[in-house]
Short mmCIF file of C-alpha atoms and ligand atoms in Angstrom, two decimals:
data_model
loop_
_atom_site.label_atom_id
_atom_site.label_comp_id
_atom_site.label_asym_id
_atom_site.label_seq_id
_atom_site.Cartn_x
_atom_site.Cartn_y
_atom_site.Cartn_z
CA UNK A 1 55.57 -6.22 355.32
CA UNK A 2 55.14 -4.24 358.58
CA UNK A 3 55.49 -0.44 358.75
CA UNK A 4 59.07 0.63 359.64
CA UNK A 5 59.84 1.50 363.27
CA UNK A 6 62.30 4.19 364.30
CA UNK A 7 65.38 3.14 366.25
CA UNK A 8 67.49 5.93 367.76
CA UNK A 9 71.09 5.18 368.73
CA UNK A 10 73.38 7.67 370.48
CA UNK A 11 77.16 7.49 370.33
CA UNK A 12 76.61 5.96 366.93
CA UNK A 13 80.16 6.60 365.68
CA UNK A 14 81.74 4.89 368.69
CA UNK A 15 83.07 1.37 369.20
CA UNK A 16 79.79 -0.19 370.33
CA UNK A 17 77.89 1.66 367.63
CA UNK A 18 80.12 0.09 364.99
CA UNK A 19 78.88 -3.37 365.94
CA UNK A 20 75.39 -2.48 367.05
CA UNK A 21 74.11 -0.65 363.98
CA UNK A 22 74.88 -3.51 361.62
CA UNK A 23 73.18 -6.05 363.89
CA UNK A 24 70.07 -3.84 364.12
CA UNK A 25 70.05 -3.32 360.35
CA UNK A 26 70.34 -7.07 359.82
CA UNK A 27 67.14 -7.66 361.81
CA UNK A 28 68.76 -9.29 364.84
CA UNK A 29 67.01 -6.96 367.29
CA UNK A 30 63.41 -6.78 366.13
CA UNK A 31 63.09 -9.71 363.77
CA UNK A 32 63.38 -10.41 360.08
CA UNK A 33 59.92 -9.02 359.30
CA UNK A 34 60.44 -5.60 360.88
CA UNK A 35 61.82 -2.78 358.70
CA UNK A 36 63.60 -0.01 360.56
CA UNK A 37 64.71 3.58 360.18
CA UNK A 38 67.92 4.35 362.07
CA UNK A 39 68.17 7.77 363.76
CA UNK A 40 71.76 8.33 364.81
CA UNK A 41 72.95 10.91 367.33
CA UNK A 42 76.54 12.03 367.73
CA UNK A 43 78.40 15.04 369.06
CA UNK A 44 79.23 17.57 366.32
CA UNK A 45 82.95 16.67 365.99
CA UNK A 46 82.03 13.01 365.39
CA UNK A 47 79.52 13.67 362.58
CA UNK A 48 82.19 13.19 359.91
CA UNK A 49 83.15 9.78 361.29
CA UNK A 50 79.43 8.99 361.51
CA UNK A 51 79.02 9.81 357.81
CA UNK A 52 81.55 7.05 357.10
CA UNK A 53 79.56 4.59 359.20
CA UNK A 54 76.45 5.58 357.23
CA UNK A 55 78.29 4.88 353.96
CA UNK A 56 79.11 1.41 355.27
CA UNK A 57 75.51 0.84 356.38
CA UNK A 58 74.36 1.76 352.89
CA UNK A 59 77.00 -0.53 351.43
CA UNK A 60 75.56 -3.37 353.49
CA UNK A 61 72.40 -3.17 351.32
CA UNK A 62 70.29 -4.37 354.26
CA UNK A 63 66.76 -5.09 353.01
CA UNK A 64 65.20 -4.09 356.36
CA UNK A 65 66.98 -0.73 356.53
CA UNK A 66 64.45 1.76 355.15
CA UNK A 67 66.22 4.98 356.07
CA UNK A 68 68.98 6.66 358.07
CA UNK A 69 68.85 10.03 359.82
CA UNK A 70 71.95 11.57 361.43
CA UNK A 71 72.06 14.56 363.75
CA UNK A 72 73.86 16.23 366.63
CA UNK A 73 70.49 17.35 368.04
CA UNK A 74 68.57 14.97 370.31
CA UNK A 75 65.28 16.64 369.29
CA UNK A 76 65.93 15.43 365.74
CA UNK A 77 67.43 12.02 366.53
CA UNK A 78 64.68 11.08 369.02
CA UNK A 79 61.74 12.35 366.91
CA UNK A 80 59.04 9.66 366.95
CA UNK A 81 61.60 7.05 368.09
CA UNK A 82 60.02 3.73 369.06
CA UNK A 83 63.28 2.43 370.52
CA UNK A 84 66.19 4.46 371.89
CA UNK A 85 69.57 2.95 372.70
CA UNK A 86 71.59 5.48 374.66
CA UNK A 87 75.17 4.36 374.16
CA UNK A 88 77.14 7.62 374.00
CA UNK A 89 78.46 8.66 377.39
CA UNK A 90 81.40 10.39 379.00
CA UNK A 91 84.04 7.79 379.86
CA UNK A 92 85.95 8.00 383.10
CA UNK A 93 89.33 9.59 382.43
CA UNK A 94 92.47 9.23 384.56
CA UNK A 95 92.23 11.36 387.68
CA UNK A 96 88.46 11.89 387.34
CA UNK A 97 86.51 11.67 390.59
CA UNK A 98 83.19 9.82 390.62
CA UNK A 99 81.35 13.10 391.21
CA UNK A 100 82.96 14.57 388.07
CA UNK A 101 81.93 11.51 386.08
CA UNK A 102 78.34 11.68 387.29
CA UNK A 103 78.12 15.39 386.62
CA UNK A 104 79.60 15.05 383.09
CA UNK A 105 77.08 12.33 382.29
CA UNK A 106 74.29 14.40 383.80
CA UNK A 107 75.12 16.96 381.11
CA UNK A 108 74.38 14.28 378.52
CA UNK A 109 71.47 12.28 379.96
CA UNK A 110 69.40 15.17 381.35
CA UNK A 111 68.90 16.87 377.96
CA UNK A 112 68.43 13.48 376.31
CA UNK A 113 65.70 12.58 378.82
CA UNK A 114 64.04 15.95 378.17
CA UNK A 115 64.18 15.45 374.41
CA UNK A 116 62.78 11.91 374.63
CA UNK A 117 59.96 13.25 376.77
CA UNK A 118 59.08 15.86 374.17
CA UNK A 119 59.50 14.15 370.83
CA UNK A 120 59.82 10.35 371.09
CA UNK A 121 56.95 7.97 370.37
CA UNK A 122 54.73 7.78 373.49
CA UNK A 123 55.54 4.09 373.78
CA UNK A 124 59.31 4.46 373.34
CA UNK A 125 61.45 1.77 374.94
CA UNK A 126 64.72 3.22 376.23
CA UNK A 127 67.86 1.22 376.99
CA UNK A 128 70.82 2.97 378.58
CA UNK A 129 74.18 1.35 377.83
CA UNK A 130 76.55 4.28 378.50
CA UNK A 131 78.14 4.08 381.93
CA UNK A 132 77.37 4.46 384.75
CA UNK A 133 74.37 2.89 383.02
CA UNK A 134 71.92 2.47 385.91
CA UNK A 135 72.33 6.01 387.18
CA UNK A 136 72.41 7.52 383.69
CA UNK A 137 69.08 5.77 383.08
CA UNK A 138 67.74 7.29 386.29
CA UNK A 139 68.84 10.78 385.19
CA UNK A 140 67.19 10.41 381.77
CA UNK A 141 64.02 8.99 383.33
CA UNK A 142 63.71 11.73 385.93
CA UNK A 143 63.97 14.37 383.24
CA UNK A 144 61.28 12.81 381.05
CA UNK A 145 58.07 13.79 382.86
CA UNK A 146 55.82 12.97 379.89
CA UNK A 147 56.93 9.35 379.72
CA UNK A 148 56.34 6.49 382.13
CA UNK A 149 59.22 5.72 384.50
CA UNK A 150 59.15 2.09 383.40
CA UNK A 151 60.08 3.03 379.84
CA UNK A 152 63.68 3.59 381.01
CA UNK A 153 65.93 0.59 381.50
CA UNK A 154 69.66 -0.03 381.96
CA UNK A 155 71.80 -2.79 380.54
CA UNK A 156 72.94 -5.63 382.81
CA UNK A 157 72.52 -8.12 379.98
CA UNK A 158 76.23 -8.21 379.18
CA UNK A 159 76.85 -9.33 382.76
CA UNK A 160 74.02 -11.85 382.40
CA UNK A 161 75.54 -13.26 379.21
CA UNK A 162 79.03 -13.35 380.75
CA UNK A 163 77.59 -15.23 383.73
CA UNK A 164 75.94 -17.80 381.44
CA UNK A 165 79.14 -18.33 379.47
CA UNK A 166 81.34 -18.77 382.56
CA UNK A 167 78.93 -21.30 384.09
CA UNK A 168 78.62 -23.25 380.84
CA UNK A 169 82.41 -23.44 380.55
CA UNK A 170 82.82 -24.63 384.15
CA UNK A 171 80.17 -27.35 383.81
CA UNK A 172 81.27 -28.35 380.30
CA UNK A 173 77.83 -27.52 378.95
CA UNK A 174 76.35 -25.46 376.17
CA UNK A 175 75.24 -21.91 376.92
CA UNK A 176 71.75 -22.96 375.81
CA UNK A 177 71.67 -25.48 378.70
CA UNK A 178 71.98 -22.67 381.28
CA UNK A 179 68.73 -21.13 382.51
CA UNK A 180 67.47 -18.65 385.08
CA UNK A 181 70.48 -17.01 386.56
CA UNK A 182 70.10 -13.40 387.67
CA UNK A 183 72.27 -10.31 387.74
CA UNK A 184 70.98 -8.27 390.66
CA UNK A 185 71.77 -4.59 391.03
CA UNK A 186 74.27 -2.28 389.45
CA UNK A 187 76.29 -2.77 386.26
CA UNK A 188 79.49 -2.40 388.30
CA UNK A 189 81.76 -4.57 390.38
CA UNK A 190 79.13 -4.71 393.16
CA UNK A 191 76.67 -6.59 390.89
CA UNK A 192 75.49 -9.96 392.20
CA UNK A 193 75.52 -12.81 389.66
CA UNK A 194 73.14 -15.19 391.46
CA UNK A 195 73.19 -18.91 390.68
CA UNK A 196 70.83 -19.98 393.46
CA UNK A 197 67.94 -20.59 391.05
CA UNK A 198 70.00 -21.38 387.95
CA UNK A 199 69.87 -24.73 386.21
CA UNK A 200 72.23 -26.42 383.77
CA UNK A 201 70.61 -29.07 381.61
CA UNK A 202 67.74 -29.18 384.13
CA UNK A 203 70.03 -29.76 387.17
CA UNK A 204 70.53 -27.19 389.91
CA UNK A 205 73.67 -25.22 389.08
CA UNK A 206 74.85 -25.09 392.68
CA UNK A 207 74.80 -28.91 392.87
CA UNK A 208 77.29 -28.99 389.99
CA UNK A 209 79.89 -26.52 391.27
CA UNK A 210 81.34 -26.04 394.73
CA UNK A 211 80.35 -23.09 396.86
CA UNK A 212 83.91 -21.86 397.24
CA UNK A 213 84.40 -21.66 393.47
CA UNK A 214 81.06 -19.85 393.17
CA UNK A 215 81.84 -17.26 395.83
CA UNK A 216 85.56 -16.76 395.34
CA UNK A 217 86.10 -17.28 391.61
CA UNK A 218 82.87 -17.14 389.67
CA UNK A 219 81.32 -13.98 391.11
CA UNK A 220 84.53 -11.89 390.85
CA UNK A 221 85.30 -13.23 387.36
CA UNK A 222 81.89 -12.16 386.05
CA UNK A 223 81.95 -8.83 387.91
CA UNK A 224 85.45 -7.95 386.73
CA UNK A 225 85.20 -9.28 383.19
CA UNK A 226 85.09 -5.78 381.72
CA UNK A 227 88.50 -4.97 383.21
CA UNK A 228 89.93 -8.28 381.91
CA UNK A 229 88.79 -7.39 378.37
CA UNK A 230 90.39 -3.95 378.59
CA UNK A 231 93.62 -5.56 379.81
CA UNK A 232 93.68 -8.07 376.94
CA UNK A 233 92.27 -6.00 374.08
CA UNK A 234 93.50 -2.55 375.01
CA UNK A 235 89.92 -1.30 374.58
CA UNK A 236 86.66 -1.92 376.39
CA UNK A 237 84.20 -4.60 375.34
CA UNK A 238 82.29 -3.44 372.30
CA UNK A 239 80.96 -6.28 370.13
CA UNK A 240 79.78 -8.23 373.19
CA UNK A 241 78.19 -5.07 374.62
CA UNK A 242 76.41 -4.49 371.31
CA UNK A 243 75.23 -8.09 371.27
CA UNK A 244 73.87 -7.75 374.81
CA UNK A 245 72.01 -4.57 373.82
CA UNK A 246 70.45 -6.49 370.94
CA UNK A 247 69.41 -9.28 373.35
CA UNK A 248 67.92 -6.82 375.85
CA UNK A 249 65.81 -4.99 373.26
CA UNK A 250 64.90 -8.21 371.43
CA UNK A 251 63.49 -9.78 374.57
CA UNK A 252 61.76 -6.58 375.70
CA UNK A 253 60.08 -6.18 372.30
CA UNK A 254 59.39 -9.80 371.44
CA UNK A 255 59.21 -11.56 374.83
CA UNK A 256 61.15 -14.09 376.88
CA UNK A 257 60.85 -17.85 376.36
CA UNK A 258 58.28 -19.73 378.44
CA UNK A 259 59.66 -20.72 381.84
CA UNK A 260 62.80 -18.62 381.48
CA UNK A 261 63.84 -15.22 382.68
CA UNK A 262 66.52 -12.66 381.81
CA UNK A 263 68.14 -9.82 383.77
CA UNK A 264 67.19 -6.20 383.08
CA UNK A 265 68.00 -2.99 384.93
CA UNK A 266 64.54 -1.55 385.63
CA UNK A 267 62.96 0.83 388.14
CA UNK A 268 62.45 -1.00 391.44
CA UNK A 269 58.84 -1.27 392.62
CA UNK A 270 60.09 -2.32 396.05
CA UNK A 271 60.21 -6.04 395.18
CA UNK A 272 62.76 -8.02 397.21
CA UNK A 273 63.14 -5.05 399.57
CA UNK A 274 65.05 -3.01 396.98
CA UNK A 275 64.42 0.73 397.51
CA UNK A 276 61.71 1.96 395.16
CA UNK A 277 62.84 3.90 392.11
CA UNK A 278 66.42 2.65 391.89
CA UNK A 279 67.26 1.30 388.42
CA UNK A 280 68.31 -2.15 389.58
CA UNK A 281 69.04 -5.46 387.86
CA UNK A 282 66.12 -7.87 388.42
CA UNK A 283 65.02 -11.23 387.01
CA UNK A 284 62.23 -10.42 384.55
CA UNK A 285 59.92 -12.13 382.13
CA UNK A 286 58.40 -10.25 379.19
CA UNK A 287 55.07 -10.74 377.43
CA UNK A 288 53.44 -8.40 374.92
CA UNK A 289 56.21 -5.82 375.30
CA UNK A 290 55.72 -5.54 379.10
CA UNK A 291 58.25 -6.79 381.60
CA UNK A 292 57.43 -8.18 385.05
CA UNK A 293 59.76 -8.98 387.93
CA UNK A 294 59.87 -12.69 388.78
CA UNK A 295 58.39 -12.82 392.28
CA UNK A 296 58.79 -15.00 395.37
CA UNK A 297 62.25 -16.41 394.68
CA UNK A 298 63.89 -17.55 397.91
CA UNK A 299 66.65 -15.21 399.13
CA UNK A 300 69.41 -16.69 401.31
CA UNK A 301 71.41 -14.63 403.81
CA UNK A 302 74.32 -14.70 401.35
CA UNK A 303 72.11 -13.33 398.57
CA UNK A 304 70.52 -10.74 400.84
CA UNK A 305 73.88 -9.24 401.78
CA UNK A 306 74.99 -9.07 398.13
CA UNK A 307 71.68 -7.61 396.93
CA UNK A 308 71.77 -4.95 399.66
CA UNK A 309 75.41 -4.02 398.96
CA UNK A 310 74.75 -3.30 395.30
CA UNK A 311 71.54 -1.41 396.19
CA UNK A 312 73.56 0.70 398.62
CA UNK A 313 75.99 1.66 395.87
CA UNK A 314 73.08 2.69 393.64
CA UNK A 315 71.59 4.75 396.46
CA UNK A 316 74.92 6.54 396.83
CA UNK A 317 75.04 7.25 393.10
CA UNK A 318 71.45 8.50 393.21
CA UNK A 319 72.23 10.75 396.18
CA UNK A 320 75.25 12.17 394.35
CA UNK A 321 73.22 13.07 391.25
CA UNK A 322 70.42 14.39 393.47
CA UNK A 323 72.95 16.75 395.07
CA UNK A 324 73.79 17.92 391.56
CA UNK A 325 70.09 18.67 390.94
CA UNK A 326 69.84 16.02 388.21
CA UNK A 327 67.14 13.90 389.86
CA UNK A 328 64.42 14.47 392.46
P1 LIG B 401 83.27 5.13 372.46
O1 LIG B 401 84.03 6.20 373.19
O2 LIG B 401 83.95 4.32 371.41
O3 LIG B 401 81.98 5.77 371.79
C1 LIG B 401 81.14 6.64 372.46
C2 LIG B 401 80.57 7.60 371.44
O4 LIG B 401 79.62 8.42 372.09
C3 LIG B 401 81.62 8.55 370.83
O5 LIG B 401 81.57 8.44 369.41
C4 LIG B 401 81.18 9.92 371.32
O6 LIG B 401 81.42 10.94 370.36
C5 LIG B 401 79.69 9.70 371.54
N1 LIG B 401 79.07 10.68 372.43
C6 LIG B 401 79.59 11.28 373.53
N2 LIG B 401 78.71 12.14 374.04
C7 LIG B 401 77.61 12.09 373.27
C8 LIG B 401 76.37 12.77 373.28
N3 LIG B 401 76.10 13.72 374.20
N4 LIG B 401 75.46 12.48 372.33
C9 LIG B 401 75.73 11.57 371.38
N5 LIG B 401 76.91 10.91 371.31
C10 LIG B 401 77.83 11.15 372.24
O7 LIG B 401 82.66 4.20 373.60
P2 LIG B 401 82.03 2.74 373.47
O8 LIG B 401 83.09 1.73 373.62
O9 LIG B 401 81.16 2.69 372.28
O10 LIG B 401 81.16 2.68 374.80
C11 LIG B 401 80.05 3.53 374.99
C12 LIG B 401 79.58 3.48 376.43
O11 LIG B 401 79.10 2.18 376.76
C13 LIG B 401 80.66 3.79 377.47
O12 LIG B 401 80.08 4.61 378.48
C14 LIG B 401 80.98 2.43 378.05
O13 LIG B 401 81.48 2.52 379.37
C15 LIG B 401 79.61 1.79 378.02
N6 LIG B 401 79.57 0.34 378.13
C16 LIG B 401 78.55 -0.21 378.85
C17 LIG B 401 78.42 -1.56 378.98
C18 LIG B 401 77.30 -2.15 379.80
O14 LIG B 401 77.32 -3.38 379.97
N7 LIG B 401 76.34 -1.42 380.29
C19 LIG B 401 79.39 -2.46 378.36
C20 LIG B 401 80.41 -1.81 377.59
C21 LIG B 401 80.49 -0.44 377.48
#
């Protein structure tokens, strides 16, 4: 049996946490041979609710779960963490301006970045789920000077999975037949779900659907799926978000399949003309725990415009948090 690894999860008493923790404990994230110690962070008023979640985790009698730590102090919850899933965030409330939202989240992700920098394992892999995920990841990263910028990622995997599912349904295929689509950019309505390189059962996806459906129905359906879930369920997506977080970390830790890529929000190195440093959704492959952007994909004028629009939104978010002194 391997030595246990430490998995920190913030917002652990929330909706996503309630799905996520049990999937991690069951071995879905890091494999059935990898014991884990969960290190759960919550705000002080939620610690009582968190103690109930811990009781349920214990009652699950998960063989891979070798310990649970709870705290309202990031310096405790992130101590020696090998993986950190930053889920807890300040949701947008009615009447809140975007600047207020970014500043409230800065108050969360700046100290968390600082704490990760000080106490986490030097190889920690960080996934930010809490919205606005890409910019929250940037804030945490910029406040973690002792870690590498590339250790901070944001989740666009839920969008990726939604895009796979919608395409499979349209082409009457299985989700496992769909390969190599990409979510470019921000986890927001400006994201670009790109089918230009995607295949379904080995055939080019765009030969199977018409362009008008792709542009006018598919892209908005994927981009606005979160709102549709809220409308139907009366609460935002939680189990699917948790599942996507599991997929993201699983593939980052254990690698992507040969010949296939996934979408991850990662710091841009300037590939595809995306401004350096933005945390932007890219097509990536992973080997040995290291991700690499898939290079040299053709970019049509249609794609270019969409990729630039979502980059522009991320630049605006970055400029807003820069004005607040949260990033350089
Ligand atoms: P929730 O409100 O049910 O839970 C959030 C939890 O975070 C609460 O228990 C709260 O006490 C905790 N929290 C707040 N500030 C914290 C801090 N400083 N440290 C530790 N914990 C803190 O929300 P839910 O549904 O679990 O969603 C969490 C976040 O994930 C939201 O920001 C949501 O918008 C985002 N999200 C992102 C998705 C993505 O695809 N990137 C998809 C779905 C949700």
